[in-house]
Amino acid sequence: MPALLRPKPFLDPQYCKGCLRCIEACPRDCITPGDAINPATGLVPVELNLENCNGCALCLQACPEPYGLRLETDRPGPEGDFVLEDPAKLFGEKCVPNHSEGDLPDDRIALPACEPMVLKGTYASAIGALLAGCRHVFGYPITPSTEGAELMARILPKLNGAFVQAVSEVAAVNMMYGAGGAGLPCMTFTSSPGFSLMLEGISYMIGAEVPGVFVNIMRGGPGLGNIAPEQADIKLACRGLGHGNTRAIVLAPSTPQEMLDLTSEAFALSFRYRNPVVVLGDGYLGQMTGTVRLPAAMVRPGLPAWAVWGDRAHRHNLISSIALAEDDLEAHNEHLNRKYAVIAACEQRVDCHLCRDAEVLVIACNTPARMAKGAVEDARAQGVKAGLFRPITLWPFPIDALAEIMPGVRRIVVVEAGPGQLEDELRLALSHAGIAPPPIDHVRRCGGNLPQQAEILAGILEPEEVLS
Amino acid sequence: MSAAFYDHFSRHSHGEGLKAHSTHYCPGCGHGVAHRDLAAAIDELGIQDRTVLISPVGCAVFAHYYFDVGNSQAAHGRAPAVALGHKLAHPEAIVISYQGDGDLASIGLAETISIAQMGLPLTVIFINNAVYGMTGGQLAPTSLMGQRTTTSPAGRSPAMGQPLRMAELIAQLDGPVYVERVALFSARERVKARKAIRKAITNQIEGRGYSFIEIIAECPTHLKMTPQEAEEWVKTQMEPVFPLGVKKDLTVEPWFRPGTPSFEPEAVLGLSGAEPRREDEAREIPAWPAHLPARDIAIKLAGSGGDGAQTAALLLTRAAIAEGYDATDIPSYGPESRGGTSYADVHIAEHEVLNPAASEPHVLIAFNAPSLAKFAGTVPAGGLILYDSTVITAPPALPADRRIIPVPFTRIATELGRPMVKNVVALGALQAALNLLPEGSVPATLHHVLKDKPALLPLNEAAFAAGRAAVEAALVPA
């Protein structure tokens, strides 16, 4: 192109920070350091003397500011507006299809009736995820959760999905941040030490409102502990999801069937609230094989309007947890608090067994709830009005249902395979609700031992005998 | 002016005043130059609508203020992991991970290397300015020897580690197809930098693989220099340590063509192992046998790894569930992957298994002496103990008040030609001794699980029958 026809640069002085990088770039010495402070910026912009300029544009490549040195052709028009060129017209049709505005809804696809399956808990959870539309699984092997990942590694390639064994749990949770931020259902299988490593990423997901499902098959701790069942991550899931103001729905299955059902449900909840959901199992549930019936329908996921998908319809979207200004971050936290309040009001789930007239209320979740149910029935057989209150959501704690039955309850017995974290949740929930509880006793085992039916029965009966 | 930048930086202090059109970068910062290079590549390649830019933690944390593309802001060091998630979710997207030296070469080293080695088509742009910018001038993994920073006030010493040459490190991996180090300190180098970025993105567009561009860049503020001094420093001090040029450039044909995820119910159910409902079969749940001591029977199967206790437990569980009872099976292994202890707790209940553990099992099936010694005492009075009398020739003193039936599981199986079917012999023995499930229940389950290996069925059926016969013979009063 003849030099005379090439556009020359121009500079809006208020967008020049006076770094002078362009001076070296110009082979014709057209640019000189300025000597006047710009009143708008307090900086000293360069000065252009373009008599010798041949429009080589090398100065533009040296300028660090998007609105610094620009070409005459980009100068604002007479109305003072920038006229942006539409890349679609410049470069032809895009090869990515555009989604319509708004959410692309999920499809529900009816399933034929199937025989009941005989599945271990981690497999049931994996199949629940597949039926919920999850085709992206990221994980790192850790006992006793690994079989779920192994099943996904076998199945997903055949469904054109992706299973990635990440370099660590830290990488895995951030792959979820990516796939979830793209608007697709994704998950991981992990166990306590791995869950600890994922907490930072979960905090980012909550901050950036990215959905994702974490199946944590809790094992014995602290530290490396062992691979036997414990319920010692309740505090992490309910109170300690990384730094900051974090909350996530925590689901506590107690059978392989619930491993499937609640994992499926976790995806729906995760997208409904744009928030991670934790499925908290124990080592028994992960390994235990039992009867599992499949649901009547499966999900083909749509695409939410907020997704960072990589097409024109979603181009303006941002997944981010940073809000530098104090007022912005406070507003974001208030938004999160409103969301948490809706969840707390709408998503409490509980299974009550013989609670209506219960005087001794046993509270237990996961596998220990099964032993507790047996103990409650044994106690009833001995004439003690015992009942089992089994929270299915640990956060939000099902306090509304508990409040209804509390008036008749003379004593609470919390049964845990752990050091008392469920009891802490109970006490906090009672305290927040302003309910003065009756005496609270407990039957606890840990280290991988579970409270047995006879121990629990003794815990239900003991003070009764004293009273009688 | 690139169309890849927003026409109004509304995310920068809400787009108020000058911030609507100026960056947060210090005067003369290399990030700004690199941003314009990246924007030019996005324009020239026509990919603005397809681009997803991953911004790091570091000075480029606010790249989403400026780039009018899909944006995701990652945790410190995790941008490649986030990028991989986006790429796998939507392979048509052009995903660019833009990172600084602390992010990429220190805290994110594991993600950087592992994801480079995976080799999926991604573009990583690495701004190496030899110092931490956002936190205020601390030692970077790429700081030069002797370089004074706020955390190396006397200069970088060998004990702090020597500067990491990331481009060379990444280039020696098998995953990447293209690695180049470029600079911004002269017009000539800036032209090369633009070309390299364009090529790194083109590799992704064409599905050829992973590309990594290291840009050695200026941080005048924390070098405590003018921008011109910083350019000179990068040229004379950094460049000798971080030599410019192409470190790897493979000719690779386009290969990345992932399929669309399938949501076909038949495929999902088939791969999950689900089977269509059988309509033709009678579905009466058999009455719970009256001779049993409880409505929930616990059975512990114990041996060493390889004895088949786990397989037998699962067969029993399947058989019970097929009859319409509730059943559970919990395996327990020692830490060894092979050999070692191996036992399983099975419950079969008329209605619902409550306690799935078997700490006091009604029935113990022991395949070796240590298992018998360990668990015999846990069987309550009136319980049943079956053990392999081929293996356990000198049984320990066993508690009274239990039904104790020695059965030569291994000898019977060996006589059938396959010692490994001793676990099915044991199930036959259990059938005769306990009579919990209907007679045809376990054989029907064997039939079902061996439907793809029909040659094994006669052997297993014979093993079950022989175990049964052995106990029936033993129970006949002499």
PDB file of N, CA and C in Angstrom, chain A residues 188-252:
ATOM      1  N   THR A 188     -17.463 -34.614  40.800  1.00  0.00           N
ATOM      2  CA  THR A 188     -16.283 -35.378  41.196  1.00  0.00           C
ATOM      3  C   THR A 188     -16.682 -36.382  42.259  1.00  0.00           C
ATOM      4  N   PHE A 189     -15.901 -37.453  42.342  1.00  0.00           N
ATOM      5  CA  PHE A 189     -15.972 -38.366  43.479  1.00  0.00           C
ATOM      6  C   PHE A 189     -14.717 -38.139  44.304  1.00  0.00           C
ATOM      7  N   THR A 190     -14.877 -37.979  45.609  1.00  0.00           N
ATOM      8  CA  THR A 190     -13.696 -37.815  46.437  1.00  0.00           C
ATOM      9  C   THR A 190     -13.979 -38.380  47.812  1.00  0.00           C
ATOM     10  N   SER A 191     -12.964 -38.339  48.657  1.00  0.00           N
ATOM     11  CA  SER A 191     -13.108 -38.745  50.048  1.00  0.00           C
ATOM     12  C   SER A 191     -12.336 -37.744  50.898  1.00  0.00           C
ATOM     13  N   SER A 192     -12.564 -37.805  52.172  1.00  0.00           N
ATOM     14  CA  SER A 192     -12.215 -36.717  53.106  1.00  0.00           C
ATOM     15  C   SER A 192     -10.923 -35.945  52.812  1.00  0.00           C
ATOM     16  N   PRO A 193      -9.742 -36.598  52.729  1.00  0.00           N
ATOM     17  CA  PRO A 193      -8.536 -35.784  52.490  1.00  0.00           C
ATOM     18  C   PRO A 193      -8.603 -35.038  51.159  1.00  0.00           C
ATOM     19  N   GLY A 194      -9.181 -35.676  50.156  1.00  0.00           N
ATOM     20  CA  GLY A 194      -9.335 -35.018  48.859  1.00  0.00           C
ATOM     21  C   GLY A 194     -10.318 -33.866  48.927  1.00  0.00           C
ATOM     22  N   PHE A 195     -11.379 -34.047  49.714  1.00  0.00           N
ATOM     23  CA  PHE A 195     -12.368 -32.984  49.876  1.00  0.00           C
ATOM     24  C   PHE A 195     -11.723 -31.759  50.523  1.00  0.00           C
ATOM     25  N   SER A 196     -10.851 -32.015  51.524  1.00  0.00           N
ATOM     26  CA  SER A 196     -10.120 -30.891  52.137  1.00  0.00           C
ATOM     27  C   SER A 196      -9.387 -30.087  51.066  1.00  0.00           C
ATOM     28  N   LEU A 197      -8.742 -30.795  50.142  1.00  0.00           N
ATOM     29  CA  LEU A 197      -7.972 -30.098  49.105  1.00  0.00           C
ATOM     30  C   LEU A 197      -8.869 -29.306  48.160  1.00  0.00           C
ATOM     31  N   MET A 198     -10.105 -29.725  48.016  1.00  0.00           N
ATOM     32  CA  MET A 198     -11.002 -29.065  47.058  1.00  0.00           C
ATOM     33  C   MET A 198     -11.673 -27.821  47.628  1.00  0.00           C
ATOM     34  N   LEU A 199     -11.503 -27.585  48.931  1.00  0.00           N
ATOM     35  CA  LEU A 199     -12.332 -26.553  49.558  1.00  0.00           C
ATOM     36  C   LEU A 199     -12.070 -25.161  48.991  1.00  0.00           C
ATOM     37  N   GLU A 200     -10.824 -24.852  48.678  1.00  0.00           N
ATOM     38  CA  GLU A 200     -10.533 -23.536  48.115  1.00  0.00           C
ATOM     39  C   GLU A 200     -11.326 -23.348  46.823  1.00  0.00           C
ATOM     40  N   GLY A 201     -11.282 -24.391  45.979  1.00  0.00           N
ATOM     41  CA  GLY A 201     -12.001 -24.311  44.707  1.00  0.00           C
ATOM     42  C   GLY A 201     -13.500 -24.187  44.907  1.00  0.00           C
ATOM     43  N   ILE A 202     -14.017 -24.869  45.928  1.00  0.00           N
ATOM     44  CA  ILE A 202     -15.459 -24.770  46.203  1.00  0.00           C
ATOM     45  C   ILE A 202     -15.809 -23.342  46.595  1.00  0.00           C
ATOM     46  N   SER A 203     -14.943 -22.704  47.376  1.00  0.00           N
ATOM     47  CA  SER A 203     -15.191 -21.303  47.736  1.00  0.00           C
ATOM     48  C   SER A 203     -15.259 -20.427  46.479  1.00  0.00           C
ATOM     49  N   TYR A 204     -14.354 -20.674  45.544  1.00  0.00           N
ATOM     50  CA  TYR A 204     -14.391 -19.915  44.277  1.00  0.00           C
ATOM     51  C   TYR A 204     -15.687 -20.205  43.514  1.00  0.00           C
ATOM     52  N   MET A 205     -16.088 -21.481  43.497  1.00  0.00           N
ATOM     53  CA  MET A 205     -17.319 -21.821  42.769  1.00  0.00           C
ATOM     54  C   MET A 205     -18.525 -21.129  43.389  1.00  0.00           C
ATOM     55  N   ILE A 206     -18.571 -21.123  44.725  1.00  0.00           N
ATOM     56  CA  ILE A 206     -19.698 -20.461  45.389  1.00  0.00           C
ATOM     57  C   ILE A 206     -19.654 -18.964  45.091  1.00  0.00           C
ATOM     58  N   GLY A 207     -18.461 -18.374  45.185  1.00  0.00           N
ATOM     59  CA  GLY A 207     -18.318 -16.948  44.916  1.00  0.00           C
ATOM     60  C   GLY A 207     -18.718 -16.593  43.492  1.00  0.00           C
ATOM     61  N   ALA A 208     -18.342 -17.445  42.539  1.00  0.00           N
ATOM     62  CA  ALA A 208     -18.632 -17.175  41.134  1.00  0.00           C
ATOM     63  C   ALA A 208     -19.966 -17.781  40.702  1.00  0.00           C
ATOM     64  N   GLU A 209     -20.659 -18.439  41.638  1.00  0.00           N
ATOM     65  CA  GLU A 209     -21.964 -19.058  41.384  1.00  0.00           C
ATOM     66  C   GLU A 209     -21.896 -20.095  40.259  1.00  0.00           C
ATOM     67  N   VAL A 210     -20.977 -21.033  40.442  1.00  0.00           N
ATOM     68  CA  VAL A 210     -20.790 -22.110  39.470  1.00  0.00           C
ATOM     69  C   VAL A 210     -21.368 -23.398  40.057  1.00  0.00           C
ATOM     70  N   PRO A 211     -22.256 -24.069  39.323  1.00  0.00           N
ATOM     71  CA  PRO A 211     -22.799 -25.337  39.827  1.00  0.00           C
ATOM     72  C   PRO A 211     -21.788 -26.475  39.695  1.00  0.00           C
ATOM     73  N   GLY A 212     -22.002 -27.518  40.473  1.00  0.00           N
ATOM     74  CA  GLY A 212     -21.124 -28.688  40.422  1.00  0.00           C
ATOM     75  C   GLY A 212     -21.478 -29.588  41.591  1.00  0.00           C
ATOM     76  N   VAL A 213     -21.293 -30.878  41.424  1.00  0.00           N
ATOM     77  CA  VAL A 213     -21.690 -31.836  42.461  1.00  0.00           C
ATOM     78  C   VAL A 213     -20.457 -32.554  43.002  1.00  0.00           C
ATOM     79  N   PHE A 214     -20.332 -32.547  44.330  1.00  0.00           N
ATOM     80  CA  PHE A 214     -19.210 -33.185  45.017  1.00  0.00           C
ATOM     81  C   PHE A 214     -19.743 -34.369  45.805  1.00  0.00           C
ATOM     82  N   VAL A 215     -19.345 -35.570  45.404  1.00  0.00           N
ATOM     83  CA  VAL A 215     -19.713 -36.752  46.171  1.00  0.00           C
ATOM     84  C   VAL A 215     -18.522 -37.088  47.067  1.00  0.00           C
ATOM     85  N   ASN A 216     -18.698 -36.846  48.358  1.00  0.00           N
ATOM     86  CA  ASN A 216     -17.622 -37.078  49.326  1.00  0.00           C
ATOM     87  C   ASN A 216     -17.976 -38.302  50.153  1.00  0.00           C
ATOM     88  N   ILE A 217     -17.246 -39.393  49.908  1.00  0.00           N
ATOM     89  CA  ILE A 217     -17.444 -40.613  50.697  1.00  0.00           C
ATOM     90  C   ILE A 217     -16.509 -40.500  51.902  1.00  0.00           C
ATOM     91  N   MET A 218     -17.086 -40.047  53.015  1.00  0.00           N
ATOM     92  CA  MET A 218     -16.252 -39.703  54.179  1.00  0.00           C
ATOM     93  C   MET A 218     -15.542 -40.924  54.759  1.00  0.00           C
ATOM     94  N   ARG A 219     -14.271 -40.713  55.121  1.00  0.00           N
ATOM     95  CA  ARG A 219     -13.505 -41.771  55.754  1.00  0.00           C
ATOM     96  C   ARG A 219     -12.876 -41.254  57.047  1.00  0.00           C
ATOM     97  N   GLY A 220     -12.165 -42.147  57.723  1.00  0.00           N
ATOM     98  CA  GLY A 220     -11.648 -41.813  59.039  1.00  0.00           C
ATOM     99  C   GLY A 220     -10.520 -40.796  58.992  1.00  0.00           C
ATOM    100  N   GLY A 221     -10.535 -39.842  59.905  1.00  0.00           N
ATOM    101  CA  GLY A 221      -9.482 -38.849  60.028  1.00  0.00           C
ATOM    102  C   GLY A 221      -9.177 -38.626  61.484  1.00  0.00           C
ATOM    103  N   PRO A 222      -8.389 -37.610  61.832  1.00  0.00           N
ATOM    104  CA  PRO A 222      -7.784 -36.603  60.950  1.00  0.00           C
ATOM    105  C   PRO A 222      -6.540 -37.139  60.225  1.00  0.00           C
ATOM    106  N   GLY A 223      -6.009 -36.281  59.359  1.00  0.00           N
ATOM    107  CA  GLY A 223      -4.823 -36.662  58.603  1.00  0.00           C
ATOM    108  C   GLY A 223      -5.132 -37.794  57.647  1.00  0.00           C
ATOM    109  N   LEU A 224      -4.202 -38.693  57.521  1.00  0.00           N
ATOM    110  CA  LEU A 224      -4.426 -39.808  56.596  1.00  0.00           C
ATOM    111  C   LEU A 224      -5.471 -40.765  57.154  1.00  0.00           C
ATOM    112  N   GLY A 225      -5.573 -40.822  58.514  1.00  0.00           N
ATOM    113  CA  GLY A 225      -6.640 -41.589  59.150  1.00  0.00           C
ATOM    114  C   GLY A 225      -6.692 -43.003  58.633  1.00  0.00           C
ATOM    115  N   ASN A 226      -7.868 -43.408  58.178  1.00  0.00           N
ATOM    116  CA  ASN A 226      -7.986 -44.719  57.539  1.00  0.00           C
ATOM    117  C   ASN A 226      -9.089 -44.658  56.494  1.00  0.00           C
ATOM    118  N   ILE A 227      -9.398 -45.818  55.922  1.00  0.00           N
ATOM    119  CA  ILE A 227     -10.368 -45.820  54.823  1.00  0.00           C
ATOM    120  C   ILE A 227     -11.718 -46.357  55.267  1.00  0.00           C
ATOM    121  N   ALA A 228     -11.897 -46.443  56.577  1.00  0.00           N
ATOM    122  CA  ALA A 228     -13.169 -46.920  57.123  1.00  0.00           C
ATOM    123  C   ALA A 228     -14.136 -45.738  57.271  1.00  0.00           C
ATOM    124  N   PRO A 229     -15.424 -46.050  57.450  1.00  0.00           N
ATOM    125  CA  PRO A 229     -16.413 -44.955  57.456  1.00  0.00           C
ATOM    126  C   PRO A 229     -16.353 -44.076  58.691  1.00  0.00           C
ATOM    127  N   GLU A 230     -16.443 -42.774  58.488  1.00  0.00           N
ATOM    128  CA  GLU A 230     -16.605 -41.832  59.586  1.00  0.00           C
ATOM    129  C   GLU A 230     -17.513 -40.710  59.092  1.00  0.00           C
ATOM    130  N   GLN A 231     -18.066 -39.956  60.014  1.00  0.00           N
ATOM    131  CA  GLN A 231     -18.897 -38.794  59.642  1.00  0.00           C
ATOM    132  C   GLN A 231     -18.234 -37.547  60.204  1.00  0.00           C
ATOM    133  N   ALA A 232     -17.002 -37.328  59.781  1.00  0.00           N
ATOM    134  CA  ALA A 232     -16.222 -36.243  60.374  1.00  0.00           C
ATOM    135  C   ALA A 232     -15.993 -35.091  59.412  1.00  0.00           C
ATOM    136  N   ASP A 233     -16.674 -35.085  58.267  1.00  0.00           N
ATOM    137  CA  ASP A 233     -16.586 -33.939  57.361  1.00  0.00           C
ATOM    138  C   ASP A 233     -17.868 -33.112  57.384  1.00  0.00           C
ATOM    139  N   ILE A 234     -18.763 -33.422  58.332  1.00  0.00           N
ATOM    140  CA  ILE A 234     -20.007 -32.645  58.400  1.00  0.00           C
ATOM    141  C   ILE A 234     -19.673 -31.180  58.657  1.00  0.00           C
ATOM    142  N   LYS A 235     -18.683 -30.938  59.507  1.00  0.00           N
ATOM    143  CA  LYS A 235     -18.339 -29.536  59.796  1.00  0.00           C
ATOM    144  C   LYS A 235     -17.797 -28.840  58.549  1.00  0.00           C
ATOM    145  N   LEU A 236     -17.009 -29.581  57.735  1.00  0.00           N
ATOM    146  CA  LEU A 236     -16.485 -28.960  56.510  1.00  0.00           C
ATOM    147  C   LEU A 236     -17.618 -28.626  55.557  1.00  0.00           C
ATOM    148  N   ALA A 237     -18.506 -29.587  55.357  1.00  0.00           N
ATOM    149  CA  ALA A 237     -19.567 -29.398  54.362  1.00  0.00           C
ATOM    150  C   ALA A 237     -20.577 -28.344  54.814  1.00  0.00           C
ATOM    151  N   CYS A 238     -20.869 -28.341  56.120  1.00  0.00           N
ATOM    152  CA  CYS A 238     -21.903 -27.421  56.611  1.00  0.00           C
ATOM    153  C   CYS A 238     -21.340 -26.071  57.037  1.00  0.00           C
ATOM    154  N   ARG A 239     -20.096 -26.045  57.500  1.00  0.00           N
ATOM    155  CA  ARG A 239     -19.560 -24.807  58.092  1.00  0.00           C
ATOM    156  C   ARG A 239     -18.258 -24.347  57.458  1.00  0.00           C
ATOM    157  N   GLY A 240     -17.604 -25.192  56.677  1.00  0.00           N
ATOM    158  CA  GLY A 240     -16.234 -24.842  56.323  1.00  0.00           C
ATOM    159  C   GLY A 240     -15.882 -25.030  54.866  1.00  0.00           C
ATOM    160  N   LEU A 241     -16.748 -24.591  53.965  1.00  0.00           N
ATOM    161  CA  LEU A 241     -16.453 -24.765  52.539  1.00  0.00           C
ATOM    162  C   LEU A 241     -15.476 -23.688  52.071  1.00  0.00           C
ATOM    163  N   GLY A 242     -14.252 -23.799  52.532  1.00  0.00           N
ATOM    164  CA  GLY A 242     -13.238 -22.827  52.138  1.00  0.00           C
ATOM    165  C   GLY A 242     -13.460 -21.494  52.832  1.00  0.00           C
ATOM    166  N   HIS A 243     -12.765 -20.471  52.314  1.00  0.00           N
ATOM    167  CA  HIS A 243     -12.804 -19.164  52.944  1.00  0.00           C
ATOM    168  C   HIS A 243     -14.053 -18.388  52.537  1.00  0.00           C
ATOM    169  N   GLY A 244     -14.401 -17.437  53.373  1.00  0.00           N
ATOM    170  CA  GLY A 244     -15.484 -16.521  53.012  1.00  0.00           C
ATOM    171  C   GLY A 244     -16.864 -17.035  53.383  1.00  0.00           C
ATOM    172  N   ASN A 245     -17.854 -16.313  52.913  1.00  0.00           N
ATOM    173  CA  ASN A 245     -19.265 -16.553  53.237  1.00  0.00           C
ATOM    174  C   ASN A 245     -19.805 -17.641  52.316  1.00  0.00           C
ATOM    175  N   THR A 246     -19.559 -18.897  52.707  1.00  0.00           N
ATOM    176  CA  THR A 246     -19.908 -20.003  51.808  1.00  0.00           C
ATOM    177  C   THR A 246     -20.961 -20.896  52.431  1.00  0.00           C
ATOM    178  N   ARG A 247     -21.852 -21.376  51.583  1.00  0.00           N
ATOM    179  CA  ARG A 247     -22.891 -22.333  51.970  1.00  0.00           C
ATOM    180  C   ARG A 247     -23.138 -23.228  50.781  1.00  0.00           C
ATOM    181  N   ALA A 248     -23.462 -24.470  51.048  1.00  0.00           N
ATOM    182  CA  ALA A 248     -23.920 -25.350  49.976  1.00  0.00           C
ATOM    183  C   ALA A 248     -24.890 -26.354  50.574  1.00  0.00           C
ATOM    184  N   ILE A 249     -25.845 -26.752  49.776  1.00  0.00           N
ATOM    185  CA  ILE A 249     -26.758 -27.800  50.214  1.00  0.00           C
ATOM    186  C   ILE A 249     -25.944 -29.076  50.423  1.00  0.00           C
ATOM    187  N   VAL A 250     -26.171 -29.721  51.577  1.00  0.00           N
ATOM    188  CA  VAL A 250     -25.449 -30.950  51.912  1.00  0.00           C
ATOM    189  C   VAL A 250     -26.467 -32.075  52.039  1.00  0.00           C
ATOM    190  N   LEU A 251     -26.373 -33.055  51.156  1.00  0.00           N
ATOM    191  CA  LEU A 251     -27.323 -34.169  51.140  1.00  0.00           C
ATOM    192  C   LEU A 251     -26.669 -35.392  51.762  1.00  0.00           C
ATOM    193  N   ALA A 252     -27.421 -36.088  52.619  1.00  0.00           N
ATOM    194  CA  ALA A 252     -26.857 -37.240  53.341  1.00  0.00           C
ATOM    195  C   ALA A 252     -27.658 -38.502  53.042  1.00  0.00           C
TER     196      ALA A 252
END
